[in-house]
mmCIF file of C-alpha atoms in Angstrom:
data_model
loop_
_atom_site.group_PDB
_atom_site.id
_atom_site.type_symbol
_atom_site.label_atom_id
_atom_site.label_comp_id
_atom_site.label_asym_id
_atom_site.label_seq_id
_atom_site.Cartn_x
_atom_site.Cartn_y
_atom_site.Cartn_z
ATOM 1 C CA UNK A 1 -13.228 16.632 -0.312
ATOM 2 C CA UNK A 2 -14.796 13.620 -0.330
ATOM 3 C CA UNK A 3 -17.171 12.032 2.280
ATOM 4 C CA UNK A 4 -18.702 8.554 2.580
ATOM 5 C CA UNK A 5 -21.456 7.811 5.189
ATOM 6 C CA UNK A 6 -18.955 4.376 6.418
ATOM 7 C CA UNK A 7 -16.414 7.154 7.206
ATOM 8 C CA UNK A 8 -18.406 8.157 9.797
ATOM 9 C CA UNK A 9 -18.786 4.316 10.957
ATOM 10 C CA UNK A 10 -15.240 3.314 11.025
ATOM 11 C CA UNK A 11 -14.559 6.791 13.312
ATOM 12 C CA UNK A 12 -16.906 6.100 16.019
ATOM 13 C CA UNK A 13 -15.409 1.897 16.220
ATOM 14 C CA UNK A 14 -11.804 3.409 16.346
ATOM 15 C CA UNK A 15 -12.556 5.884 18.849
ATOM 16 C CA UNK A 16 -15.275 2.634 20.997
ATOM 17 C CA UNK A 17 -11.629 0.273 20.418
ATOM 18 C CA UNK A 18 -9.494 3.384 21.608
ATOM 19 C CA UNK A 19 -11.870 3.883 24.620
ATOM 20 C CA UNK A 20 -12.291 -0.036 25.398
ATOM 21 C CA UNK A 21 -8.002 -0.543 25.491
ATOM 22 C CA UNK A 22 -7.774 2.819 28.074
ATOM 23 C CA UNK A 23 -10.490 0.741 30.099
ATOM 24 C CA UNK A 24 -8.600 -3.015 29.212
ATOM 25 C CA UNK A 25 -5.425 -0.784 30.709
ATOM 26 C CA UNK A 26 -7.008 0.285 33.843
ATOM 27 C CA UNK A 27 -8.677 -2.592 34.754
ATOM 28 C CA UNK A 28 -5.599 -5.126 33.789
ATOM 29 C CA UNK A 29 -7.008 -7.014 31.348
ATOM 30 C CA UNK A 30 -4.304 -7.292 29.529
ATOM 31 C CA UNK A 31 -2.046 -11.046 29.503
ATOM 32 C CA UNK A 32 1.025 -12.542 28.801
ATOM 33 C CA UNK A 33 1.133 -16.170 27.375
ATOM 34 C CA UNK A 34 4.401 -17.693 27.081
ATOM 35 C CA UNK A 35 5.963 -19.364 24.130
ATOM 36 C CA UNK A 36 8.169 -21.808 24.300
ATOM 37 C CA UNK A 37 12.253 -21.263 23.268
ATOM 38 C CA UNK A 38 13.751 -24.850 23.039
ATOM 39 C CA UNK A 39 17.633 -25.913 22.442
ATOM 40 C CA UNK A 40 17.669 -28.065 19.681
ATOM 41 C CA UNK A 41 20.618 -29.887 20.863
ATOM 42 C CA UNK A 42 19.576 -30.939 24.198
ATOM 43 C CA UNK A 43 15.390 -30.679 23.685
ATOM 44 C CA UNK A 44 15.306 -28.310 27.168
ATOM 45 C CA UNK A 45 13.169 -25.092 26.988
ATOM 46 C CA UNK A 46 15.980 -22.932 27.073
ATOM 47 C CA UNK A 47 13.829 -19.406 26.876
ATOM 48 C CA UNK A 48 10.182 -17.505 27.137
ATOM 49 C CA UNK A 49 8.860 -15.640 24.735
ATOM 50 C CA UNK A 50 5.899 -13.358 26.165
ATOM 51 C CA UNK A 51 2.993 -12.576 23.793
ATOM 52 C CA UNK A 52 0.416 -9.691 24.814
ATOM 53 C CA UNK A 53 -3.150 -11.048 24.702
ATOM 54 C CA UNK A 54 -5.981 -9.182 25.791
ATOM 55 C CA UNK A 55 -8.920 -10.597 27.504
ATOM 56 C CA UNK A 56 -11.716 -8.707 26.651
ATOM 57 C CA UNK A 57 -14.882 -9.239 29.015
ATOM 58 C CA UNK A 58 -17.062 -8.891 25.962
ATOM 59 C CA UNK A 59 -15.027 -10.854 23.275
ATOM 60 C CA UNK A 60 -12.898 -12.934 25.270
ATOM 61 C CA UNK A 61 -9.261 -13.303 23.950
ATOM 62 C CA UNK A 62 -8.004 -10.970 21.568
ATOM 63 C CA UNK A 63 -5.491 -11.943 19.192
ATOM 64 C CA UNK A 64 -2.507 -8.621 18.705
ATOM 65 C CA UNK A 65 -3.008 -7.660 15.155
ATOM 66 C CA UNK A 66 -6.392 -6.430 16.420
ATOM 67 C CA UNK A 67 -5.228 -4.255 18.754
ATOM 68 C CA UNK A 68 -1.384 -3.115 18.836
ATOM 69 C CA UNK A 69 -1.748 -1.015 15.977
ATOM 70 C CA UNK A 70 -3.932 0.990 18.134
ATOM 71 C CA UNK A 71 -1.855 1.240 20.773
ATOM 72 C CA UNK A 72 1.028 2.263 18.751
ATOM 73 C CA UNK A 73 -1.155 4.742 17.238
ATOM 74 C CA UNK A 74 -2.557 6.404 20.355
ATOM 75 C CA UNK A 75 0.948 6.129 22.630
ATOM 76 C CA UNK A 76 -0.880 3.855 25.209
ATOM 77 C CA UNK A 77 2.064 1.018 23.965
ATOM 78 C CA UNK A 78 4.323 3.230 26.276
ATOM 79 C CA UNK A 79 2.485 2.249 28.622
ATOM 80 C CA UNK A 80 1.332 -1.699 27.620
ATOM 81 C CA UNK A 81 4.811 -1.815 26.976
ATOM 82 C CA UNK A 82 6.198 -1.456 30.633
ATOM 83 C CA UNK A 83 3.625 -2.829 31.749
ATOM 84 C CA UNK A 84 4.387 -6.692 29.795
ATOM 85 C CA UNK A 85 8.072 -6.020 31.152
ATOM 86 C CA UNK A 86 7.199 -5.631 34.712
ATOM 87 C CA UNK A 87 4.489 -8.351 34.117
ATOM 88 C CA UNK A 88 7.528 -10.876 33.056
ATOM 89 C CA UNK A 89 10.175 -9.743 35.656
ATOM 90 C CA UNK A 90 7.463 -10.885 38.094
ATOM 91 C CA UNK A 91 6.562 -13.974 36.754
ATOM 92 C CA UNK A 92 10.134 -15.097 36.504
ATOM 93 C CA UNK A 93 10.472 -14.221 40.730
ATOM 94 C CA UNK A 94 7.346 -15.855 41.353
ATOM 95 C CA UNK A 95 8.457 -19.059 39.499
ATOM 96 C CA UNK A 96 12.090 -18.864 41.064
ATOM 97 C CA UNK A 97 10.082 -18.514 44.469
ATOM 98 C CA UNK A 98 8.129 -21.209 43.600
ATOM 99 C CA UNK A 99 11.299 -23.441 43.873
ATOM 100 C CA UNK A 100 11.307 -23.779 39.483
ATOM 101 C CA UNK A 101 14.658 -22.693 37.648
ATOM 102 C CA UNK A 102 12.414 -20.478 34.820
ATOM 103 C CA UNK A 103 14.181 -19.469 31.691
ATOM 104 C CA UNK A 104 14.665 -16.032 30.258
ATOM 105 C CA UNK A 105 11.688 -14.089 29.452
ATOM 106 C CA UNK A 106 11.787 -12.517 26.122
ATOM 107 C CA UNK A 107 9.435 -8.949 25.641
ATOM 108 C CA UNK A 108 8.736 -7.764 22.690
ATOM 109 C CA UNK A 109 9.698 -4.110 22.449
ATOM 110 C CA UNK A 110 7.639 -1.751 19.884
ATOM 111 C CA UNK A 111 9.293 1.341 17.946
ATOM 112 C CA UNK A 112 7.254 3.695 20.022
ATOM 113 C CA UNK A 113 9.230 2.632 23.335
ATOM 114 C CA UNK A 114 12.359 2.535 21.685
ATOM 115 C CA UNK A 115 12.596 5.800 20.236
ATOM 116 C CA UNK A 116 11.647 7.548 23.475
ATOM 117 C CA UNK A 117 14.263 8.571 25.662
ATOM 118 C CA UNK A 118 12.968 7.590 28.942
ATOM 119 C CA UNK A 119 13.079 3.788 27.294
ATOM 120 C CA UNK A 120 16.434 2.382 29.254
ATOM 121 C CA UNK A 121 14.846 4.239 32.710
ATOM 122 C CA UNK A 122 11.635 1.924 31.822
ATOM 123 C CA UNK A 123 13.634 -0.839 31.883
ATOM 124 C CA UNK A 124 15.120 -0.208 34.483
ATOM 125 C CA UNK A 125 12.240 0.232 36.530
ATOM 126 C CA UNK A 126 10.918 -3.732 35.553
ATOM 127 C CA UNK A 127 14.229 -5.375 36.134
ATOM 128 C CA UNK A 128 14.132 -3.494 39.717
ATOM 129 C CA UNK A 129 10.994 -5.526 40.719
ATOM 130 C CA UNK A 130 13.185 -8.869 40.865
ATOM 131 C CA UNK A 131 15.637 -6.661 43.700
ATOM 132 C CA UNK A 132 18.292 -8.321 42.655
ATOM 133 C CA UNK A 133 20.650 -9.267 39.497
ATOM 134 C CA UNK A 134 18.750 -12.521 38.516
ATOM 135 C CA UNK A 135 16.009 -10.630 37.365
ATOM 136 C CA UNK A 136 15.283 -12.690 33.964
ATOM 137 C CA UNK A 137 14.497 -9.879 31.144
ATOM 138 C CA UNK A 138 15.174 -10.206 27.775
ATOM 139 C CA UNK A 139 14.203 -7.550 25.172
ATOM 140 C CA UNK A 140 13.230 -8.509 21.388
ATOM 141 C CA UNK A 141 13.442 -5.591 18.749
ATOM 142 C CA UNK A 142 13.375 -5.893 15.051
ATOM 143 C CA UNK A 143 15.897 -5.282 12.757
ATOM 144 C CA UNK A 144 14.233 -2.365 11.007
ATOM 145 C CA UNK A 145 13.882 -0.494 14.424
ATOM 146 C CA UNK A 146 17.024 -0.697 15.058
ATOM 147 C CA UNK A 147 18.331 0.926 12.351
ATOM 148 C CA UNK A 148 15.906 3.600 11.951
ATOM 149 C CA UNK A 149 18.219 5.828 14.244
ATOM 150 C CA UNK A 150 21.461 3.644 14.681
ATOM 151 C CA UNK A 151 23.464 5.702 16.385
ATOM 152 C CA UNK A 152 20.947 6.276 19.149
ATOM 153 C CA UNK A 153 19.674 2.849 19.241
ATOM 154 C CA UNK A 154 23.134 1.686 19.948
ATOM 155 C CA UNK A 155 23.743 4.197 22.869
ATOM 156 C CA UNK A 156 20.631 2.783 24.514
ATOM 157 C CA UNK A 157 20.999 -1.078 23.631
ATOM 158 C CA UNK A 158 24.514 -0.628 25.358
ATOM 159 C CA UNK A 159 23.077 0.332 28.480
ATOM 160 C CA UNK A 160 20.746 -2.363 28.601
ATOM 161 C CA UNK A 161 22.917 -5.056 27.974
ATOM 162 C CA UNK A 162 24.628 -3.319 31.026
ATOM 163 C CA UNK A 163 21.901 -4.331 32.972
ATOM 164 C CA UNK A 164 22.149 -7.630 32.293
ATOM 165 C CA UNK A 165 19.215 -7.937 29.808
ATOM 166 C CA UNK A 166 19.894 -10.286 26.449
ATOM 167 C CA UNK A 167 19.112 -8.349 23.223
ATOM 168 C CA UNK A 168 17.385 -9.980 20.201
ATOM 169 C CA UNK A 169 16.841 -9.349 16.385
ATOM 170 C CA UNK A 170 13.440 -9.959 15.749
ATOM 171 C CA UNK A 171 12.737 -10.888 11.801
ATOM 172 C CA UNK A 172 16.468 -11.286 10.908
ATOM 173 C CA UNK A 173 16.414 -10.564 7.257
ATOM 174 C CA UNK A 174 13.743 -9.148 6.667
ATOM 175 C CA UNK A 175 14.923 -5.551 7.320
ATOM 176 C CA UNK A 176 17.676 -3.481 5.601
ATOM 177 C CA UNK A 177 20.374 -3.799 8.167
ATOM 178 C CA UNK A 178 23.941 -3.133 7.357
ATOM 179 C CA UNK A 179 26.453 -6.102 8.508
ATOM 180 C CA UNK A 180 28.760 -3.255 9.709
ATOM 181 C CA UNK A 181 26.383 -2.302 12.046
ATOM 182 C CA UNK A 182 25.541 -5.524 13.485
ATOM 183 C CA UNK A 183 29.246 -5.991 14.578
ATOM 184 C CA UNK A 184 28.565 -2.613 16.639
ATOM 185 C CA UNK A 185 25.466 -4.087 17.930
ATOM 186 C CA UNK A 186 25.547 -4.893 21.735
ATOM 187 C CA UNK A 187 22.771 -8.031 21.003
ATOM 188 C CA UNK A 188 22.967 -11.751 21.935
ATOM 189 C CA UNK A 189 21.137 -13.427 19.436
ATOM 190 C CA UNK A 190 19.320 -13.346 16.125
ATOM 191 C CA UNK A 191 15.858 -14.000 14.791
ATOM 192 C CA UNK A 192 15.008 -15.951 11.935
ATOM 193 C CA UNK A 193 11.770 -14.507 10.603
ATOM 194 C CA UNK A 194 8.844 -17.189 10.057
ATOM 195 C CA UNK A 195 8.284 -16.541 6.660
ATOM 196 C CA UNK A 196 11.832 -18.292 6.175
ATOM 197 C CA UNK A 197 11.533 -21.314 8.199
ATOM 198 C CA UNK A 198 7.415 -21.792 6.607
ATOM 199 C CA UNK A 199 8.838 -22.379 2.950
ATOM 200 C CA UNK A 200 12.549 -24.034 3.698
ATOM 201 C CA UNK A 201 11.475 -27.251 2.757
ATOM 202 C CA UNK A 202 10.062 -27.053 0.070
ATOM 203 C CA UNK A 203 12.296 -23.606 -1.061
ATOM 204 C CA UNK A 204 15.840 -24.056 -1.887
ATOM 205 C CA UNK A 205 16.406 -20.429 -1.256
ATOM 206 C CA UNK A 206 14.698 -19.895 2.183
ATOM 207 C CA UNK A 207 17.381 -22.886 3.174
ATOM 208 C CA UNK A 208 20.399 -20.882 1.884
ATOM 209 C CA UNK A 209 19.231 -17.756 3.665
ATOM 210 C CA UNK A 210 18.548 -19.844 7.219
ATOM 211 C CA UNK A 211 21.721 -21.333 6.637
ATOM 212 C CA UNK A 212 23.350 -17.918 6.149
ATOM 213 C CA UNK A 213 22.058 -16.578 9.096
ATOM 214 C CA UNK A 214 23.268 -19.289 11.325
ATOM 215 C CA UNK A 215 26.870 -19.273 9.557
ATOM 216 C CA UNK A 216 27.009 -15.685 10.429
ATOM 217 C CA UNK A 217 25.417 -15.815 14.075
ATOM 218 C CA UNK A 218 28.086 -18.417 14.990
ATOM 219 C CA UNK A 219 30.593 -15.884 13.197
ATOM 220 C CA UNK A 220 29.506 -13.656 15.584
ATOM 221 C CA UNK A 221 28.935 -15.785 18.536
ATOM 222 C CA UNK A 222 25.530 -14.982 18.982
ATOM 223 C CA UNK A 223 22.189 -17.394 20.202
ATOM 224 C CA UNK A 224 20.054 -18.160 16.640
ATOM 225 C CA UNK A 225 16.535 -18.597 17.224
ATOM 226 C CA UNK A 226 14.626 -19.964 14.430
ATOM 227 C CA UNK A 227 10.821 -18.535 14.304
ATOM 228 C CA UNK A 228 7.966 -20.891 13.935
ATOM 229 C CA UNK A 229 8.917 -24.752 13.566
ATOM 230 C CA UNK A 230 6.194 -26.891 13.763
ATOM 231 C CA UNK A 231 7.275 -29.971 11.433
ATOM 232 C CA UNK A 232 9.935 -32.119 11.663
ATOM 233 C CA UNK A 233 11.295 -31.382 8.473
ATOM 234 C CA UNK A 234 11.766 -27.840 9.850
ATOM 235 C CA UNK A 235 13.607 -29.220 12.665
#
């Protein structure tokens, strides 16, 4: 055994961070800030992404590496989870209502919700906040998720797209995902991961693999969503 007095440190902030996201939970400081999905061809926002921020009184905003870890550890992401999905649903109604024409919302969806089996009943339960079929979810899961338990993930992903909810790849090629699979795939689009699009011009590689991956979405007559460009040159 070995012990270190900074063991006892890190503990007690774990289980103060634990305590202060149960509280964050409770008290709905939790937020969604939307990024922007734009159609090259035209230059129209053509889709939301939501990302979870949390607002900490003490700290102010907190970016998600700090804290979704956590709540993947502890289970509370279950919970977070549904709660970003509602969260969206609503802001799409209250946008429509508003007299706007909002694009999809996109949530991100963690390996926690997915492998539980009350997951396509949780969706369910956000998309029934809209009361009707316009309800504006999308769902974002990566690649390695997916294919963690195939067989299953397929059974659920088919009842979602049932509900009318589009289905992404998050970080397309980044995972080990077999391309017989992803013809069995009920999804609508593909993900280029950022850490392709950051080095493409400069990296003669990163452009053959981006260029793959939009070869083989239009194969498949899926959306491609390229992650993070901020130059022109990306563009």
């Amino acid at each position: 055994l070995f012990y270190a007095r900074k063991m006892n440190a890190q503990v007690a902030e774990r289980l103060k961070l634990e305590s202060k996201l149960q509280r964050a939970l409770e008290q709905e400081q939790f937020v969604l800030f939307y990024q922007p999905k734009v159609e090259l061809s035209t230059g129209r926002v053509a889709g939301l992404e939501a990302l979870l921020r949390w607002n900490d009184p003490g700290t102010g905003l907190v970016m998600p590496m700090l804290f979704i870890p956590l709540l993947e550890e502890t289970g509370m992401i279950v919970e977070v989870g549904a709660w970003a999905m509602k969260q969206a649903v609503s802001q799409y109604a209250a946008w429509q209502a508003a007299g706007l024409q909002p694009p999809p919302i996109a949530v991100n969806v963690s390996q926690v919700q997915l492998k539980r089996k009350d997951f396509v009943t949780s969706v369910q339960q956000a998309i029934a906040i809209a009361g009707k079929p316009d309800h504006g979810l999308d769902l974002e899961i990566t690649e390695s998720m997916i294919m963690e338990d195939i067989e299953s993930s397929i059974e659920k992903l088919k009842l979602i797209r049932d509900l009318g909810v589009g289905i992404a790849i998050d970080d397309f090629g980044t995972g080990h995902s077999s391309l017989r699979y992803l013809t069995r795939l009920p999804i609508t689009a593909l993900k280029i991961d950022r850490a392709f699009i950051r080095h493409m011009v400069t990296n003669a590689d990163d452009v053959a693999i981006v260029s793959t991956v939009i070869a083989l979405g239009r194969t498949l007559k899926l959306k491609v969503i390229a992650e993070g460009v901020e130059t022109e040159e990306q563009r």
